[in-house]
Amino acid sequence: MSKTRLGIMASGGGSNADAILQSCADGKLNATGAVIISNNKDAGVHNVAKKHNVPSYHISRDMFRDGRQFADKLINIFREHQVDLILLAGYMRKLPPALIRSWRNAVLNIHPALLPAHGGKGMYGIRVHEDVLAKGDKETGVTIHFVDEEYDRGPILHQVGGVPVYPNDTPEKIAARVLEVEHRAYCEAVQIWMDKHN
Ligand code: GRF
């Protein structure tokens, strides 16, 4: 069976991208990193791309006169690299609807909480974990969901709960505990997707 070709979009350090590409390299995932796109030219994810010999591009909306040209650029890059599945891994920008339509049911995003809790507009990064603390939750977790035009509200593909929240926790401590689970959960989610689509 041919390997599923992954297109990864990230804005930051890329530890999720690294975990997924490492699983591919270790033969744990029958997939391969085809291309990485970041909206941030200095993002650490470009170093992750180099480590795994995956081409990476800096592409951001402000490089284009209009949204259609931006969408076409993303679509063309993913088509050139024959991407089957697009993974958002800390990608902090809106996706053009044309891209979502071109990869229907093949765009995933990871959210560092148990959606629908602690999700929606403005709920990203450390704010998610601040909300977990503020609401007094005793545990948290990770959600991988399909990306549709409604963004954080796409159908859930995989969730991993049971991440403890301790009384004297800080948002940063929770974030670090959850991030470790993200790395495993995203790989599991890619496997679940491949089992459904191959
Ligand atoms: C993760 O916390 C993820 O849940 C969120 O953005 C962060 C990405 O981290 N969407 P990294 O760049 O993969 O290390």
GROMACS .gro file of C-alpha atoms and ligand atoms in nm:
model
  212
    1MET     CA    1   0.000   0.000   0.000
    2SER     CA    2   0.144   0.342  -0.094
    3LYS     CA    3   0.229   0.576   0.190
    4THR     CA    4  -0.017   0.851   0.279
    5ARG     CA    5   0.141   1.184   0.186
    6LEU     CA    6   0.115   1.445   0.465
    7GLY     CA    7   0.107   1.821   0.420
    8ILE     CA    8   0.172   1.998   0.754
    9MET     CA    9   0.090   2.360   0.838
   10ALA     CA   10   0.245   2.518   1.148
   11SER     CA   11   0.320   2.864   1.283
   12GLY     CA   12   0.556   2.778   1.567
   13GLY     CA   13   0.809   2.531   1.699
   14GLY     CA   14   0.661   2.228   1.528
   15SER     CA   15   0.694   1.968   1.804
   16ASN     CA   16   0.375   1.802   1.678
   17ALA     CA   17   0.516   1.799   1.324
   18ASP     CA   18   0.839   1.650   1.461
   19ALA     CA   19   0.653   1.375   1.649
   20ILE     CA   20   0.450   1.279   1.342
   21LEU     CA   21   0.750   1.282   1.105
   22GLN     CA   22   0.954   1.081   1.356
   23SER     CA   23   0.678   0.819   1.370
   24CYS     CA   24   0.689   0.801   0.990
   25ALA     CA   25   1.069   0.763   0.997
   26ASP     CA   26   1.043   0.490   1.263
   27GLY     CA   27   0.796   0.300   1.046
   28LYS     CA   28   0.519   0.339   1.305
   29LEU     CA   29   0.304   0.535   1.058
   30ASN     CA   30   0.274   0.422   0.695
   31ALA     CA   31   0.293   0.784   0.588
   32THR     CA   32   0.551   1.032   0.469
   33GLY     CA   33   0.600   1.405   0.513
   34ALA     CA   34   0.544   1.556   0.167
   35VAL     CA   35   0.566   1.928   0.247
   36ILE     CA   36   0.549   2.178   0.535
   37ILE     CA   37   0.405   2.529   0.505
   38SER     CA   38   0.441   2.800   0.769
   39ASN     CA   39   0.306   3.154   0.774
   40ASN     CA   40   0.613   3.249   0.980
   41LYS     CA   41   0.952   3.255   0.805
   42ASP     CA   42   1.135   3.218   1.138
   43ALA     CA   43   0.921   2.933   1.272
   44GLY     CA   44   1.112   2.647   1.432
   45VAL     CA   45   0.909   2.409   1.214
   46HIS     CA   46   1.142   2.491   0.923
   47ASN     CA   47   1.424   2.329   1.122
   48VAL     CA   48   1.199   2.028   1.184
   49ALA     CA   49   1.150   2.010   0.805
   50LYS     CA   50   1.527   2.013   0.747
   51LYS     CA   51   1.579   1.744   1.013
   52HIS     CA   52   1.337   1.517   0.829
   53ASN     CA   53   1.437   1.620   0.473
   54VAL     CA   54   1.090   1.760   0.402
   55PRO     CA   55   1.060   2.070   0.180
   56SER     CA   56   0.917   2.369   0.366
   57TYR     CA   57   0.778   2.700   0.245
   58HIS     CA   58   0.706   3.035   0.405
   59ILE     CA   59   0.367   3.136   0.265
   60SER     CA   60   0.150   3.398   0.427
   61ARG     CA   61  -0.166   3.583   0.328
   62ASP     CA   62   0.006   3.923   0.323
   63MET     CA   63   0.225   3.807   0.033
   64PHE     CA   64  -0.080   3.813  -0.196
   65ARG     CA   65  -0.306   4.082  -0.330
   66ASP     CA   66  -0.619   3.885  -0.251
   67GLY     CA   67  -0.742   3.576  -0.073
   68ARG     CA   68  -0.798   3.383  -0.394
   69GLN     CA   69  -0.432   3.407  -0.495
   70PHE     CA   70  -0.330   3.296  -0.144
   71ALA     CA   71  -0.567   2.999  -0.159
   72ASP     CA   72  -0.444   2.903  -0.507
   73LYS     CA   73  -0.081   2.912  -0.389
   74LEU     CA   74  -0.152   2.677  -0.099
   75ILE     CA   75  -0.358   2.445  -0.319
   76ASN     CA   76  -0.089   2.439  -0.590
   77ILE     CA   77   0.188   2.354  -0.342
   78PHE     CA   78  -0.016   2.073  -0.186
   79ARG     CA   79  -0.108   1.941  -0.532
   80GLU     CA   80   0.254   1.959  -0.656
   81HIS     CA   81   0.358   1.750  -0.354
   82GLN     CA   82   0.062   1.512  -0.405
   83VAL     CA   83  -0.064   1.565  -0.050
   84ASP     CA   84  -0.339   1.326   0.065
   85LEU     CA   85  -0.393   1.461   0.420
   86ILE     CA   86  -0.335   1.812   0.558
   87LEU     CA   87  -0.242   1.843   0.927
   88LEU     CA   88  -0.268   2.175   1.110
   89ALA     CA   89  -0.016   2.160   1.393
   90GLY     CA   90  -0.023   2.491   1.573
   91TYR     CA   91  -0.125   2.683   1.262
   92MET     CA   92  -0.259   3.015   1.390
   93ARG     CA   93  -0.427   3.153   1.080
   94LYS     CA   94  -0.761   3.100   0.905
   95LEU     CA   95  -0.761   2.850   0.621
   96PRO     CA   96  -0.914   2.963   0.293
   97PRO     CA   97  -1.245   2.780   0.238
   98ALA     CA   98  -1.126   2.686  -0.115
   99LEU     CA   99  -0.845   2.483   0.043
  100ILE     CA  100  -1.085   2.306   0.280
  101ARG     CA  101  -1.315   2.226  -0.012
  102SER     CA  102  -1.022   2.084  -0.214
  103TRP     CA  103  -0.931   1.844   0.068
  104ARG     CA  104  -1.279   1.761   0.199
  105ASN     CA  105  -1.256   1.539   0.512
  106ALA     CA  106  -0.877   1.547   0.477
  107VAL     CA  107  -0.781   1.849   0.687
  108LEU     CA  108  -0.720   1.784   1.059
  109ASN     CA  109  -0.641   2.016   1.348
  110ILE     CA  110  -0.521   1.947   1.700
  111HIS     CA  111  -0.665   2.140   1.993
  112PRO     CA  112  -0.507   2.110   2.340
  113ALA     CA  113  -0.832   2.048   2.531
  114LEU     CA  114  -1.140   1.824   2.527
  115LEU     CA  115  -1.363   2.008   2.276
  116PRO     CA  116  -1.628   2.139   2.280
  117ALA     CA  117  -1.498   2.259   2.618
  118HIS     CA  118  -1.235   2.533   2.608
  119GLY     CA  119  -1.272   2.589   2.234
  120GLY     CA  120  -1.398   2.847   1.992
  121LYS     CA  121  -1.292   3.198   1.905
  122GLY     CA  122  -0.984   3.321   2.091
  123MET     CA  123  -0.927   2.983   2.256
  124TYR     CA  124  -0.573   2.892   2.152
  125GLY     CA  125  -0.233   2.845   2.311
  126ILE     CA  126  -0.198   2.926   2.682
  127ARG     CA  127  -0.552   3.073   2.697
  128VAL     CA  128  -0.692   2.721   2.666
  129HIS     CA  129  -0.513   2.607   2.980
  130GLU     CA  130  -0.598   2.927   3.168
  131ASP     CA  131  -0.963   2.846   3.096
  132VAL     CA  132  -0.921   2.486   3.219
  133LEU     CA  133  -0.785   2.625   3.548
  134ALA     CA  134  -1.049   2.898   3.570
  135LYS     CA  135  -1.328   2.643   3.526
  136GLY     CA  136  -1.177   2.420   3.797
  137ASP     CA  137  -1.155   2.114   3.571
  138LYS     CA  138  -0.984   1.816   3.735
  139GLU     CA  139  -0.864   1.674   3.405
  140THR     CA  140  -0.803   1.787   3.050
  141GLY     CA  141  -0.683   1.632   2.727
  142VAL     CA  142  -0.646   1.661   2.351
  143THR     CA  143  -0.882   1.672   2.054
  144ILE     CA  144  -0.808   1.608   1.687
  145HIS     CA  145  -1.096   1.719   1.468
  146PHE     CA  146  -1.178   1.770   1.101
  147VAL     CA  147  -1.145   2.127   0.983
  148ASP     CA  148  -1.446   2.260   0.801
  149GLU     CA  149  -1.554   2.615   0.736
  150GLU     CA  150  -1.660   2.636   1.102
  151TYR     CA  151  -1.301   2.577   1.220
  152ASP     CA  152  -1.294   2.455   1.586
  153ARG     CA  153  -1.639   2.299   1.541
  154GLY     CA  154  -1.553   2.033   1.281
  155PRO     CA  155  -1.642   1.668   1.360
  156ILE     CA  156  -1.416   1.511   1.621
  157LEU     CA  157  -1.192   1.230   1.493
  158HIS     CA  158  -0.999   1.137   1.810
  159GLN     CA  159  -0.984   1.250   2.174
  160VAL     CA  160  -0.748   1.155   2.455
  161GLY     CA  161  -0.854   1.258   2.806
  162GLY     CA  162  -0.725   1.172   3.151
  163VAL     CA  163  -0.457   1.440   3.166
  164PRO     CA  164  -0.464   1.540   3.534
  165VAL     CA  165  -0.495   1.900   3.653
  166TYR     CA  166  -0.338   1.948   3.996
  167PRO     CA  167  -0.447   2.209   4.256
  168ASN     CA  168  -0.125   2.413   4.234
  169ASP     CA  169  -0.095   2.386   3.855
  170THR     CA  170  -0.004   2.680   3.637
  171PRO     CA  171  -0.128   2.712   3.276
  172GLU     CA  172   0.230   2.650   3.161
  173LYS     CA  173   0.256   2.323   3.357
  174ILE     CA  174  -0.073   2.204   3.210
  175ALA     CA  175   0.041   2.304   2.860
  176ALA     CA  176   0.358   2.099   2.892
  177ARG     CA  177   0.169   1.794   3.026
  178VAL     CA  178  -0.086   1.817   2.744
  179LEU     CA  179   0.176   1.871   2.471
  180GLU     CA  180   0.333   1.532   2.545
  181VAL     CA  181  -0.009   1.368   2.499
  182GLU     CA  182  -0.065   1.565   2.177
  183HIS     CA  183   0.236   1.405   2.015
  184ARG     CA  184   0.100   1.054   2.074
  185ALA     CA  185  -0.263   1.147   2.006
  186TYR     CA  186  -0.193   1.311   1.669
  187CYS     CA  187  -0.010   1.002   1.546
  188GLU     CA  188  -0.304   0.786   1.662
  189ALA     CA  189  -0.544   1.020   1.479
  190VAL     CA  190  -0.346   0.996   1.153
  191GLN     CA  191  -0.358   0.616   1.184
  192ILE     CA  192  -0.735   0.623   1.243
  193TRP     CA  193  -0.779   0.847   0.936
  194MET     CA  194  -0.564   0.617   0.720
  195ASP     CA  195  -0.757   0.309   0.838
  196LYS     CA  196  -1.078   0.481   0.719
  197HIS     CA  197  -0.942   0.607   0.387
  198ASN     CA  198  -0.715   0.332   0.255
  199GRF     C1  199   0.001   2.284   2.041
  199GRF     O1  200  -0.022   2.314   2.174
  199GRF     C2  201  -0.129   2.261   1.971
  199GRF     O2  202  -0.227   2.204   2.052
  199GRF     C3  203  -0.170   2.399   1.933
  199GRF     O3  204  -0.052   2.467   1.899
  199GRF     C4  205   0.056   2.403   1.964
  199GRF     C5  206   0.153   2.357   1.859
  199GRF     O4  207   0.272   2.328   1.920
  199GRF     N1  208  -0.264   2.395   1.823
  199GRF     P1  209   0.395   2.279   1.827
  199GRF     O5  210   0.429   2.395   1.735
  199GRF     O6  211   0.348   2.158   1.750
  199GRF     O7  212   0.503   2.248   1.926
   0.00000   0.00000   0.00000
